[in-house]
Amino acid sequence: MPLESEVDLPGEALLPGALPEALRAELVAFRRDLHMHPELGNQEFRTTAAIKERLERAGLEPRVLAVGTGLVCDIGEPDGGTPVLALRADIDGLPIPDTKTECAYRSTVPDRAHACGHDVHTTVVLGAGLVLAELNRQGLLPRPVRLIFQPAEEVLPGGAADAIDCGVLEGVGRMIAVHCDPRVDAGRIGLREGAITSACDRLEVALDGPGGHTARPHLTTDLVTAAARVVTDVPALVGRRVDTRAGLAVTWGRIESGHAPNVIPQHAELSATVRCLDIDAWRQAPDIVVAAIDEVANLHRAKSEINYIRGVPPVVNDSGATALLRDAMTARRGPDSVEGTEQSLGGEDFSWYLQHVPGAMARLGVRTPGERTVRDLHQGDFDADESAITVGVELFTAAALLDAAER
């Protein structure tokens, strides 16, 4: 696979690793195949097999993770002393229907969709691996690089923890990733030093009490009213028990209770996410949230059973790794291709890796320049401008070369 000539930008060093047109077309086709066949977390067997086959065809030796899906693959031979740069992709889809109506590569699996861009992330890391493998054959890769294709990012607390248990971080000194951002134009990335995502936990609440006739609510535990007060009062209470700058927020997504208009039910169920911008407040969140729910439930004579499910801490971008991504993108596309980005309230299990090694995540622009409609993540009509694949591959290959030069 001969590579195109180096990218030569004014004032920047020459960097090999630009994509040949044939590889660009192959990667688009690979992404579309993944998009048509999304698989849920820990069920990504077809996806894992497709990645493995292509890496092996390039002469590499990928290893399927012990959990059964996902892979790790080294390019070059780690010497045990020199820290390796790791490139991470997540490979799972979402349990929602693909609602795109005029799309030749829409999902063929009912109620499954790649609506978060993981098919793009996977293709970017695969493409970077193919380019870096060719550079390694040519003697142009100064240091080994590790590819990590992680399963189950969408399954709390995230497949990253399983990947870490499988040893993917052994010998890794720095780690980088991208996440699709439909608010950023293709050809650009968004960067932020420090926290770039929020912590995200899940909350399941059951309320119980003696029901009765709606004519005599004073003789019952009025569970519908109790559930309604939990929904409205708990977020307000939580917001007053931590510094407001921590951004600790409870947002309800499900409430179920009752079957008839004249019967006060005996049981109610509620589900929510708990998001937090600050890691210290996140550590306190379970105690704060549980206490607030109990207080409101007790006020209405309801018995509460609370399942607080720990999710992920914020992704906190290391300054050095953020600078590496900025320098790599500047080398490929010029300084105007990098923009600042805000801290998102979305959660990402890439954060678990960064509890062990420094690293950073960039927001990869996937909006077609000039397009006014923003197709948001986790929506059935989400799609990406596929030119972003080339951008991501060249970003990662430049980062691998610059990382070796820096260290």
mmCIF file of C-alpha atoms in Angstrom:
data_model
loop_
_atom_site.group_PDB
_atom_site.id
_atom_site.type_symbol
_atom_site.label_atom_id
_atom_site.label_comp_id
_atom_site.label_asym_id
_atom_site.label_seq_id
_atom_site.Cartn_x
_atom_site.Cartn_y
_atom_site.Cartn_z
ATOM 1 C CA MET A 1 0.000 0.000 0.000
ATOM 2 C CA PRO A 2 2.118 2.936 -1.183
ATOM 3 C CA LEU A 3 1.421 6.135 0.713
ATOM 4 C CA GLU A 4 0.938 9.542 -0.778
ATOM 5 C CA SER A 5 3.665 12.130 -0.472
ATOM 6 C CA GLU A 6 4.223 14.071 2.711
ATOM 7 C CA VAL A 7 1.973 16.922 3.720
ATOM 8 C CA ASP A 8 3.869 20.186 3.297
ATOM 9 C CA LEU A 9 2.323 23.135 5.126
ATOM 10 C CA PRO A 10 4.033 26.513 5.516
ATOM 11 C CA GLY A 11 6.149 26.564 8.643
ATOM 12 C CA GLU A 12 5.468 22.889 9.436
ATOM 13 C CA ALA A 13 7.698 19.845 9.251
ATOM 14 C CA LEU A 14 7.108 17.256 6.560
ATOM 15 C CA LEU A 15 5.139 14.305 7.896
ATOM 16 C CA PRO A 16 4.574 11.071 5.988
ATOM 17 C CA GLY A 17 1.334 9.171 6.207
ATOM 18 C CA ALA A 18 -1.201 10.912 3.956
ATOM 19 C CA LEU A 19 -3.861 8.507 2.691
ATOM 20 C CA PRO A 20 -3.851 7.183 -0.873
ATOM 21 C CA GLU A 21 -7.206 7.459 -2.623
ATOM 22 C CA ALA A 22 -7.686 3.684 -2.758
ATOM 23 C CA LEU A 23 -7.396 3.407 1.021
ATOM 24 C CA ARG A 24 -9.788 6.315 1.533
ATOM 25 C CA ALA A 25 -12.406 4.522 -0.545
ATOM 26 C CA GLU A 26 -11.792 1.247 1.275
ATOM 27 C CA LEU A 27 -12.227 2.873 4.669
ATOM 28 C CA VAL A 28 -15.493 4.513 3.660
ATOM 29 C CA ALA A 29 -16.752 1.112 2.488
ATOM 30 C CA PHE A 30 -15.588 -0.491 5.745
ATOM 31 C CA ARG A 31 -17.409 2.143 7.806
ATOM 32 C CA ARG A 32 -20.598 1.682 5.796
ATOM 33 C CA ASP A 33 -20.470 -2.061 6.360
ATOM 34 C CA LEU A 34 -20.201 -1.498 10.120
ATOM 35 C CA HIS A 35 -23.016 1.045 9.937
ATOM 36 C CA MET A 36 -25.264 -1.543 8.295
ATOM 37 C CA HIS A 37 -24.466 -4.189 10.923
ATOM 38 C CA PRO A 38 -24.402 -2.539 14.373
ATOM 39 C CA GLU A 39 -23.909 -4.784 17.388
ATOM 40 C CA LEU A 40 -24.579 -4.021 21.041
ATOM 41 C CA GLY A 41 -21.972 -3.994 23.774
ATOM 42 C CA ASN A 42 -20.233 -7.326 24.423
ATOM 43 C CA GLN A 43 -21.976 -8.777 21.356
ATOM 44 C CA GLU A 44 -19.677 -7.265 18.713
ATOM 45 C CA PHE A 45 -18.546 -10.584 17.228
ATOM 46 C CA ARG A 46 -19.002 -9.678 13.560
ATOM 47 C CA THR A 47 -17.364 -6.296 14.082
ATOM 48 C CA THR A 48 -14.421 -7.868 15.899
ATOM 49 C CA ALA A 49 -13.965 -10.436 13.131
ATOM 50 C CA ALA A 50 -14.018 -7.763 10.404
ATOM 51 C CA ILE A 51 -11.359 -5.669 12.148
ATOM 52 C CA LYS A 52 -9.207 -8.719 12.847
ATOM 53 C CA GLU A 53 -9.348 -9.928 9.244
ATOM 54 C CA ARG A 54 -8.261 -6.562 7.828
ATOM 55 C CA LEU A 55 -5.399 -6.133 10.287
ATOM 56 C CA GLU A 56 -4.160 -9.648 9.606
ATOM 57 C CA ARG A 57 -4.308 -8.985 5.885
ATOM 58 C CA ALA A 58 -1.935 -6.067 6.550
ATOM 59 C CA GLY A 59 0.535 -8.457 8.200
ATOM 60 C CA LEU A 60 -0.352 -7.513 11.769
ATOM 61 C CA GLU A 61 -1.166 -9.822 14.687
ATOM 62 C CA PRO A 62 -4.305 -8.549 16.473
ATOM 63 C CA ARG A 63 -5.421 -10.328 19.629
ATOM 64 C CA VAL A 64 -9.082 -10.672 20.585
ATOM 65 C CA LEU A 65 -9.665 -9.599 24.185
ATOM 66 C CA ALA A 66 -10.352 -12.286 26.771
ATOM 67 C CA VAL A 67 -13.938 -11.004 27.140
ATOM 68 C CA GLY A 68 -14.637 -12.357 23.629
ATOM 69 C CA THR A 69 -15.014 -9.117 21.648
ATOM 70 C CA GLY A 70 -12.695 -6.210 20.982
ATOM 71 C CA LEU A 71 -9.043 -6.394 20.011
ATOM 72 C CA VAL A 72 -5.600 -5.062 20.794
ATOM 73 C CA CYS A 73 -2.861 -4.853 18.169
ATOM 74 C CA ASP A 74 0.731 -3.615 18.334
ATOM 75 C CA ILE A 75 2.466 -2.081 15.352
ATOM 76 C CA GLY A 76 6.180 -2.560 15.826
ATOM 77 C CA GLU A 77 7.681 -4.454 18.731
ATOM 78 C CA PRO A 78 7.410 -2.817 22.179
ATOM 79 C CA ASP A 79 10.797 -3.131 23.885
ATOM 80 C CA GLY A 80 9.433 -3.090 27.404
ATOM 81 C CA GLY A 81 11.180 0.155 28.269
ATOM 82 C CA THR A 82 9.888 2.744 25.838
ATOM 83 C CA PRO A 83 6.305 3.874 26.588
ATOM 84 C CA VAL A 84 3.874 3.098 23.782
ATOM 85 C CA LEU A 85 1.299 5.501 22.317
ATOM 86 C CA ALA A 86 -2.164 3.896 22.265
ATOM 87 C CA LEU A 87 -4.979 4.789 19.851
ATOM 88 C CA ARG A 88 -8.415 3.820 21.138
ATOM 89 C CA ALA A 89 -11.710 3.154 19.357
ATOM 90 C CA ASP A 90 -15.058 1.929 20.713
ATOM 91 C CA ILE A 91 -16.913 -0.563 18.536
ATOM 92 C CA ASP A 92 -20.473 -1.036 19.861
ATOM 93 C CA GLY A 93 -23.768 0.349 18.589
ATOM 94 C CA LEU A 94 -26.956 1.527 20.288
ATOM 95 C CA PRO A 95 -30.328 -0.157 20.943
ATOM 96 C CA ILE A 96 -32.333 2.350 18.875
ATOM 97 C CA PRO A 97 -33.822 2.147 15.354
ATOM 98 C CA ASP A 98 -32.053 3.715 12.389
ATOM 99 C CA THR A 99 -34.578 6.263 11.072
ATOM 100 C CA LYS A 100 -32.632 7.528 8.055
ATOM 101 C CA THR A 101 -34.953 7.176 5.066
ATOM 102 C CA GLU A 102 -32.686 7.961 2.102
ATOM 103 C CA CYS A 103 -29.477 6.173 2.994
ATOM 104 C CA ALA A 104 -28.100 3.185 1.094
ATOM 105 C CA TYR A 105 -26.102 2.024 4.114
ATOM 106 C CA ARG A 106 -28.701 2.421 6.871
ATOM 107 C CA SER A 107 -28.792 -0.278 9.553
ATOM 108 C CA THR A 108 -30.103 -3.667 8.467
ATOM 109 C CA VAL A 109 -30.596 -4.773 12.096
ATOM 110 C CA PRO A 110 -33.973 -3.883 13.642
ATOM 111 C CA ASP A 111 -33.745 -1.493 16.587
ATOM 112 C CA ARG A 112 -29.961 -1.228 16.321
ATOM 113 C CA ALA A 113 -27.977 1.736 15.013
ATOM 114 C CA HIS A 114 -24.517 3.260 14.991
ATOM 115 C CA ALA A 115 -25.996 6.550 16.189
ATOM 116 C CA CYS A 116 -22.987 7.676 18.234
ATOM 117 C CA GLY A 117 -20.299 7.412 15.577
ATOM 118 C CA HIS A 118 -18.484 4.372 16.935
ATOM 119 C CA ASP A 119 -18.322 3.007 13.382
ATOM 120 C CA VAL A 120 -16.361 6.135 12.459
ATOM 121 C CA HIS A 121 -14.076 5.839 15.508
ATOM 122 C CA THR A 122 -13.369 2.196 14.640
ATOM 123 C CA THR A 123 -12.622 2.972 11.016
ATOM 124 C CA VAL A 124 -10.315 5.851 11.961
ATOM 125 C CA VAL A 125 -8.187 3.669 14.254
ATOM 126 C CA LEU A 126 -8.194 0.835 11.705
ATOM 127 C CA GLY A 127 -7.088 3.229 8.963
ATOM 128 C CA ALA A 128 -4.387 4.721 11.161
ATOM 129 C CA GLY A 129 -3.175 1.206 11.926
ATOM 130 C CA LEU A 130 -2.931 0.336 8.229
ATOM 131 C CA VAL A 131 -0.986 3.515 7.459
ATOM 132 C CA LEU A 132 1.329 3.102 10.447
ATOM 133 C CA ALA A 133 1.962 -0.540 9.532
ATOM 134 C CA GLU A 134 3.104 0.578 6.084
ATOM 135 C CA LEU A 135 5.316 3.272 7.608
ATOM 136 C CA ASN A 136 6.792 0.628 9.912
ATOM 137 C CA ARG A 137 7.598 -1.595 6.928
ATOM 138 C CA GLN A 138 9.360 1.368 5.328
ATOM 139 C CA GLY A 139 11.352 2.039 8.496
ATOM 140 C CA LEU A 140 9.549 5.352 9.059
ATOM 141 C CA LEU A 141 7.786 4.558 12.345
ATOM 142 C CA PRO A 142 10.184 5.540 15.128
ATOM 143 C CA ARG A 143 8.251 3.905 17.962
ATOM 144 C CA PRO A 144 5.666 1.146 18.366
ATOM 145 C CA VAL A 145 1.991 2.112 18.491
ATOM 146 C CA ARG A 146 -0.874 0.129 20.028
ATOM 147 C CA LEU A 147 -4.390 -0.052 18.596
ATOM 148 C CA ILE A 148 -7.203 -0.705 21.072
ATOM 149 C CA PHE A 149 -10.665 -1.605 19.762
ATOM 150 C CA GLN A 150 -12.799 -1.595 22.885
ATOM 151 C CA PRO A 151 -16.230 -3.214 23.270
ATOM 152 C CA ALA A 152 -19.231 -2.026 25.267
ATOM 153 C CA GLU A 153 -18.619 1.691 25.690
ATOM 154 C CA GLU A 154 -22.380 2.217 25.917
ATOM 155 C CA VAL A 155 -22.788 -0.296 28.774
ATOM 156 C CA LEU A 156 -22.225 1.220 32.220
ATOM 157 C CA PRO A 157 -19.657 1.257 33.735
ATOM 158 C CA GLY A 158 -18.144 0.788 30.292
ATOM 159 C CA GLY A 159 -16.076 -1.835 28.515
ATOM 160 C CA ALA A 160 -12.903 0.141 29.156
ATOM 161 C CA ALA A 161 -12.652 -1.448 32.594
ATOM 162 C CA ASP A 162 -12.730 -4.928 31.036
ATOM 163 C CA ALA A 163 -10.146 -3.916 28.437
ATOM 164 C CA ILE A 164 -7.856 -2.631 31.186
ATOM 165 C CA ASP A 165 -8.280 -5.918 33.058
ATOM 166 C CA CYS A 166 -7.220 -7.665 29.834
ATOM 167 C CA GLY A 167 -3.886 -5.802 29.995
ATOM 168 C CA VAL A 168 -4.282 -3.335 27.115
ATOM 169 C CA LEU A 169 -2.469 -0.607 29.070
ATOM 170 C CA GLU A 170 0.678 -2.614 29.797
ATOM 171 C CA GLY A 171 3.568 -0.538 28.499
ATOM 172 C CA VAL A 172 1.344 2.368 27.409
ATOM 173 C CA GLY A 173 2.714 5.807 28.206
ATOM 174 C CA ARG A 174 0.092 7.981 26.536
ATOM 175 C CA MET A 175 -3.340 7.431 24.977
ATOM 176 C CA ILE A 176 -5.477 9.390 22.513
ATOM 177 C CA ALA A 177 -8.960 9.053 21.056
ATOM 178 C CA VAL A 178 -11.563 10.966 19.071
ATOM 179 C CA HIS A 179 -15.315 11.260 19.424
ATOM 180 C CA CYS A 180 -17.628 12.370 16.628
ATOM 181 C CA ASP A 181 -19.106 15.833 17.144
ATOM 182 C CA PRO A 182 -21.986 16.852 14.838
ATOM 183 C CA ARG A 183 -21.602 20.487 15.923
ATOM 184 C CA VAL A 184 -18.094 20.723 14.426
ATOM 185 C CA ASP A 185 -17.454 20.864 10.680
ATOM 186 C CA ALA A 186 -15.661 17.983 8.994
ATOM 187 C CA GLY A 187 -12.029 18.966 8.511
ATOM 188 C CA ARG A 188 -11.779 20.383 12.032
ATOM 189 C CA ILE A 189 -11.379 19.102 15.562
ATOM 190 C CA GLY A 190 -12.401 20.530 18.924
ATOM 191 C CA LEU A 191 -9.934 20.449 21.814
ATOM 192 C CA ARG A 192 -10.054 21.283 25.486
ATOM 193 C CA GLU A 193 -7.438 20.862 28.185
ATOM 194 C CA GLY A 194 -8.853 19.460 31.428
ATOM 195 C CA ALA A 195 -12.333 17.956 31.749
ATOM 196 C CA ILE A 196 -14.010 17.550 28.344
ATOM 197 C CA THR A 197 -16.912 15.281 29.388
ATOM 198 C CA SER A 198 -18.870 14.832 32.593
ATOM 199 C CA ALA A 199 -19.280 11.971 34.996
ATOM 200 C CA CYS A 200 -22.369 9.893 34.289
ATOM 201 C CA ASP A 201 -24.159 7.454 36.620
ATOM 202 C CA ARG A 202 -27.534 5.720 36.435
ATOM 203 C CA LEU A 203 -30.307 5.728 38.997
ATOM 204 C CA GLU A 204 -33.187 3.264 39.459
ATOM 205 C CA VAL A 205 -35.829 4.049 42.116
ATOM 206 C CA ALA A 206 -38.790 1.967 43.301
ATOM 207 C CA LEU A 207 -41.473 3.520 45.513
ATOM 208 C CA ASP A 208 -43.976 1.386 47.408
ATOM 209 C CA GLY A 209 -46.924 1.909 49.735
ATOM 210 C CA PRO A 210 -50.539 0.879 50.353
ATOM 211 C CA GLY A 211 -52.717 2.042 47.484
ATOM 212 C CA GLY A 212 -56.435 2.544 47.396
ATOM 213 C CA HIS A 213 -59.324 4.404 45.811
ATOM 214 C CA THR A 214 -58.721 7.899 44.448
ATOM 215 C CA ALA A 215 -61.790 8.987 46.441
ATOM 216 C CA ARG A 216 -59.809 8.404 49.675
ATOM 217 C CA PRO A 217 -56.176 9.462 49.084
ATOM 218 C CA HIS A 218 -55.840 10.380 52.778
ATOM 219 C CA LEU A 219 -56.080 6.675 53.650
ATOM 220 C CA THR A 220 -53.298 5.666 51.233
ATOM 221 C CA THR A 221 -49.737 6.390 50.288
ATOM 222 C CA ASP A 222 -50.418 8.478 47.202
ATOM 223 C CA LEU A 223 -47.612 7.011 45.112
ATOM 224 C CA VAL A 224 -48.308 9.017 41.970
ATOM 225 C CA THR A 225 -47.967 12.241 43.899
ATOM 226 C CA ALA A 226 -44.930 10.865 45.747
ATOM 227 C CA ALA A 227 -43.264 9.922 42.458
ATOM 228 C CA ALA A 228 -44.078 13.330 40.975
ATOM 229 C CA ARG A 229 -42.511 15.072 43.983
ATOM 230 C CA VAL A 230 -39.386 12.917 43.707
ATOM 231 C CA VAL A 231 -39.119 13.913 40.043
ATOM 232 C CA THR A 232 -39.437 17.638 40.747
ATOM 233 C CA ASP A 233 -37.952 18.067 44.232
ATOM 234 C CA VAL A 234 -34.886 15.809 44.165
ATOM 235 C CA PRO A 235 -33.036 17.703 41.386
ATOM 236 C CA ALA A 236 -33.670 20.965 43.243
ATOM 237 C CA LEU A 237 -32.432 19.550 46.558
ATOM 238 C CA VAL A 238 -29.328 18.022 44.962
ATOM 239 C CA GLY A 239 -28.526 21.315 43.265
ATOM 240 C CA ARG A 240 -28.409 23.030 46.664
ATOM 241 C CA ARG A 241 -26.152 20.502 48.371
ATOM 242 C CA VAL A 242 -23.023 20.917 46.260
ATOM 243 C CA ASP A 243 -21.260 23.885 44.728
ATOM 244 C CA THR A 244 -23.363 24.856 41.702
ATOM 245 C CA ARG A 245 -20.178 25.015 39.623
ATOM 246 C CA ALA A 246 -19.909 21.230 40.007
ATOM 247 C CA GLY A 247 -22.916 20.867 37.703
ATOM 248 C CA LEU A 248 -24.396 17.921 39.593
ATOM 249 C CA ALA A 249 -27.692 17.213 37.842
ATOM 250 C CA VAL A 250 -30.361 14.508 38.156
ATOM 251 C CA THR A 251 -32.431 14.143 34.985
ATOM 252 C CA TRP A 252 -35.323 11.677 34.865
ATOM 253 C CA GLY A 253 -35.943 9.595 31.760
ATOM 254 C CA ARG A 254 -38.639 7.149 32.909
ATOM 255 C CA ILE A 255 -41.562 7.137 35.322
ATOM 256 C CA GLU A 256 -44.160 4.369 35.495
ATOM 257 C CA SER A 257 -47.049 3.889 37.903
ATOM 258 C CA GLY A 258 -50.664 2.782 37.903
ATOM 259 C CA HIS A 259 -53.134 1.277 35.455
ATOM 260 C CA ALA A 260 -56.500 2.954 36.087
ATOM 261 C CA PRO A 261 -57.601 6.573 36.626
ATOM 262 C CA ASN A 262 -59.521 5.829 39.833
ATOM 263 C CA VAL A 263 -56.962 3.545 41.548
ATOM 264 C CA ILE A 264 -54.014 4.783 43.579
ATOM 265 C CA PRO A 265 -51.262 2.262 42.788
ATOM 266 C CA GLN A 266 -49.032 0.430 45.237
ATOM 267 C CA HIS A 267 -45.836 0.673 43.197
ATOM 268 C CA ALA A 268 -43.978 3.249 41.112
ATOM 269 C CA GLU A 269 -40.662 3.094 39.244
ATOM 270 C CA LEU A 270 -38.374 5.908 38.121
ATOM 271 C CA SER A 271 -35.084 5.970 36.186
ATOM 272 C CA ALA A 272 -32.612 8.798 35.772
ATOM 273 C CA THR A 273 -29.077 9.734 34.895
ATOM 274 C CA VAL A 274 -26.853 11.621 37.305
ATOM 275 C CA ARG A 275 -24.291 13.844 35.604
ATOM 276 C CA CYS A 276 -21.522 15.897 37.147
ATOM 277 C CA LEU A 277 -18.818 18.200 35.783
ATOM 278 C CA ASP A 278 -16.531 17.916 38.800
ATOM 279 C CA ILE A 279 -14.824 14.689 39.861
ATOM 280 C CA ASP A 280 -14.799 15.533 43.582
ATOM 281 C CA ALA A 281 -18.541 16.223 43.575
ATOM 282 C CA TRP A 282 -19.035 13.002 41.580
ATOM 283 C CA ARG A 283 -17.441 11.047 44.413
ATOM 284 C CA GLN A 284 -20.000 12.538 46.825
ATOM 285 C CA ALA A 285 -22.968 12.180 44.456
ATOM 286 C CA PRO A 286 -24.338 8.777 45.599
ATOM 287 C CA ASP A 287 -24.726 9.873 49.229
ATOM 288 C CA ILE A 288 -26.231 13.222 48.258
ATOM 289 C CA VAL A 289 -28.722 11.828 45.745
ATOM 290 C CA VAL A 290 -29.837 8.874 47.863
ATOM 291 C CA ALA A 291 -30.400 11.111 50.906
ATOM 292 C CA ALA A 292 -32.510 13.541 48.845
ATOM 293 C CA ILE A 293 -34.707 10.745 47.459
ATOM 294 C CA ASP A 294 -35.244 9.239 50.908
ATOM 295 C CA GLU A 295 -36.232 12.624 52.336
ATOM 296 C CA VAL A 296 -38.850 13.308 49.678
ATOM 297 C CA ALA A 297 -40.201 9.759 49.750
ATOM 298 C CA ASN A 298 -40.508 9.769 53.547
ATOM 299 C CA LEU A 299 -42.352 13.076 53.443
ATOM 300 C CA HIS A 300 -45.046 11.345 51.380
ATOM 301 C CA ARG A 301 -45.004 8.113 53.423
ATOM 302 C CA ALA A 302 -43.539 6.086 50.550
ATOM 303 C CA LYS A 303 -40.974 3.365 51.026
ATOM 304 C CA SER A 304 -38.016 3.862 48.661
ATOM 305 C CA GLU A 305 -35.633 1.292 47.237
ATOM 306 C CA ILE A 306 -32.724 2.923 45.412
ATOM 307 C CA ASN A 307 -30.199 1.332 43.071
ATOM 308 C CA TYR A 308 -27.421 3.839 42.382
ATOM 309 C CA ILE A 309 -25.289 2.458 39.533
ATOM 310 C CA ARG A 310 -21.813 3.894 39.231
ATOM 311 C CA GLY A 311 -20.957 4.868 35.662
ATOM 312 C CA VAL A 312 -17.889 6.800 34.557
ATOM 313 C CA PRO A 313 -15.878 9.773 35.843
ATOM 314 C CA PRO A 314 -15.164 12.781 33.593
ATOM 315 C CA VAL A 315 -12.614 12.508 30.779
ATOM 316 C CA VAL A 316 -9.848 14.851 31.916
ATOM 317 C CA ASN A 317 -7.505 15.729 29.057
ATOM 318 C CA ASP A 318 -3.826 15.849 29.957
ATOM 319 C CA SER A 319 -2.094 19.043 28.825
ATOM 320 C CA GLY A 320 0.718 17.224 27.022
ATOM 321 C CA ALA A 321 -1.585 14.855 25.152
ATOM 322 C CA THR A 322 -3.888 17.748 24.225
ATOM 323 C CA ALA A 323 -0.900 19.655 22.851
ATOM 324 C CA LEU A 324 0.108 16.557 20.866
ATOM 325 C CA LEU A 325 -3.327 16.413 19.191
ATOM 326 C CA ARG A 326 -3.205 20.147 18.491
ATOM 327 C CA ASP A 327 0.272 19.906 16.947
ATOM 328 C CA ALA A 328 -0.706 16.872 14.876
ATOM 329 C CA MET A 329 -3.834 18.521 13.485
ATOM 330 C CA THR A 330 -1.957 21.725 12.777
ATOM 331 C CA ALA A 331 0.695 19.771 10.891
ATOM 332 C CA ARG A 332 -1.962 18.101 8.732
ATOM 333 C CA ARG A 333 -4.554 20.827 8.240
ATOM 334 C CA GLY A 334 -3.137 24.098 9.549
ATOM 335 C CA PRO A 335 -3.829 26.051 12.744
ATOM 336 C CA ASP A 336 -7.341 27.072 11.682
ATOM 337 C CA SER A 337 -8.432 23.430 11.783
ATOM 338 C CA VAL A 338 -8.410 23.384 15.603
ATOM 339 C CA GLU A 339 -11.096 25.062 17.686
ATOM 340 C CA GLY A 340 -11.854 25.197 21.381
ATOM 341 C CA THR A 341 -14.726 23.138 22.742
ATOM 342 C CA GLU A 342 -16.841 23.240 25.873
ATOM 343 C CA GLN A 343 -17.111 20.571 28.531
ATOM 344 C CA SER A 344 -19.927 18.225 27.583
ATOM 345 C CA LEU A 345 -22.430 16.685 29.987
ATOM 346 C CA GLY A 346 -22.100 13.426 28.071
ATOM 347 C CA GLY A 347 -20.294 10.506 29.666
ATOM 348 C CA GLU A 348 -17.440 8.503 28.107
ATOM 349 C CA ASP A 349 -15.627 5.485 29.513
ATOM 350 C CA PHE A 350 -12.363 6.641 27.929
ATOM 351 C CA SER A 351 -12.094 8.297 31.341
ATOM 352 C CA TRP A 352 -11.183 4.958 32.955
ATOM 353 C CA TYR A 353 -7.988 4.735 30.895
ATOM 354 C CA LEU A 354 -7.002 8.225 31.977
ATOM 355 C CA GLN A 355 -7.149 7.121 35.609
ATOM 356 C CA HIS A 356 -4.023 5.084 34.751
ATOM 357 C CA VAL A 357 -2.176 6.905 31.949
ATOM 358 C CA PRO A 358 -2.161 10.481 30.619
ATOM 359 C CA GLY A 359 -4.128 11.048 27.461
ATOM 360 C CA ALA A 360 -6.659 13.177 25.634
ATOM 361 C CA MET A 361 -9.786 12.952 23.506
ATOM 362 C CA ALA A 362 -10.506 15.276 20.579
ATOM 363 C CA ARG A 363 -13.916 16.073 19.147
ATOM 364 C CA LEU A 364 -13.841 15.003 15.506
ATOM 365 C CA GLY A 365 -15.948 17.238 13.293
ATOM 366 C CA VAL A 366 -18.502 15.238 11.268
ATOM 367 C CA ARG A 367 -20.889 17.987 10.111
ATOM 368 C CA THR A 368 -20.798 18.737 6.402
ATOM 369 C CA PRO A 369 -19.586 22.344 6.097
ATOM 370 C CA GLY A 370 -22.534 24.624 5.365
ATOM 371 C CA GLU A 371 -25.136 22.140 6.561
ATOM 372 C CA ARG A 372 -27.672 23.788 8.856
ATOM 373 C CA THR A 373 -29.326 20.672 10.248
ATOM 374 C CA VAL A 374 -27.502 19.224 13.254
ATOM 375 C CA ARG A 375 -28.078 15.472 13.519
ATOM 376 C CA ASP A 376 -27.396 14.926 17.179
ATOM 377 C CA LEU A 377 -25.775 11.882 18.764
ATOM 378 C CA HIS A 378 -27.982 9.040 20.000
ATOM 379 C CA GLN A 379 -30.690 9.950 17.499
ATOM 380 C CA GLY A 380 -31.875 7.534 14.831
ATOM 381 C CA ASP A 381 -31.115 9.912 11.960
ATOM 382 C CA PHE A 382 -27.485 10.522 12.976
ATOM 383 C CA ASP A 383 -24.904 10.295 10.214
ATOM 384 C CA ALA A 384 -21.399 11.599 9.625
ATOM 385 C CA ASP A 385 -19.626 13.356 6.790
ATOM 386 C CA GLU A 386 -17.287 10.561 5.747
ATOM 387 C CA SER A 387 -14.435 12.915 4.877
ATOM 388 C CA ALA A 388 -13.930 12.976 8.664
ATOM 389 C CA ILE A 389 -12.472 9.471 8.399
ATOM 390 C CA THR A 390 -9.479 10.761 6.434
ATOM 391 C CA VAL A 391 -9.082 13.634 8.882
ATOM 392 C CA GLY A 392 -9.054 11.255 11.849
ATOM 393 C CA VAL A 393 -6.585 8.840 10.263
ATOM 394 C CA GLU A 394 -4.140 11.576 9.344
ATOM 395 C CA LEU A 395 -4.537 13.154 12.800
ATOM 396 C CA PHE A 396 -3.589 9.875 14.480
ATOM 397 C CA THR A 397 -0.702 9.076 12.170
ATOM 398 C CA ALA A 398 0.747 12.558 12.675
ATOM 399 C CA ALA A 399 0.279 12.204 16.442
ATOM 400 C CA ALA A 400 2.191 8.906 16.412
ATOM 401 C CA LEU A 401 5.111 10.475 14.572
ATOM 402 C CA LEU A 402 5.184 13.633 16.665
ATOM 403 C CA ASP A 403 4.860 11.673 19.912
ATOM 404 C CA ALA A 404 7.975 9.709 19.012
ATOM 405 C CA ALA A 405 9.834 12.940 18.216
ATOM 406 C CA GLU A 406 8.785 14.544 21.516
ATOM 407 C CA ARG A 407 9.762 11.651 23.755
#
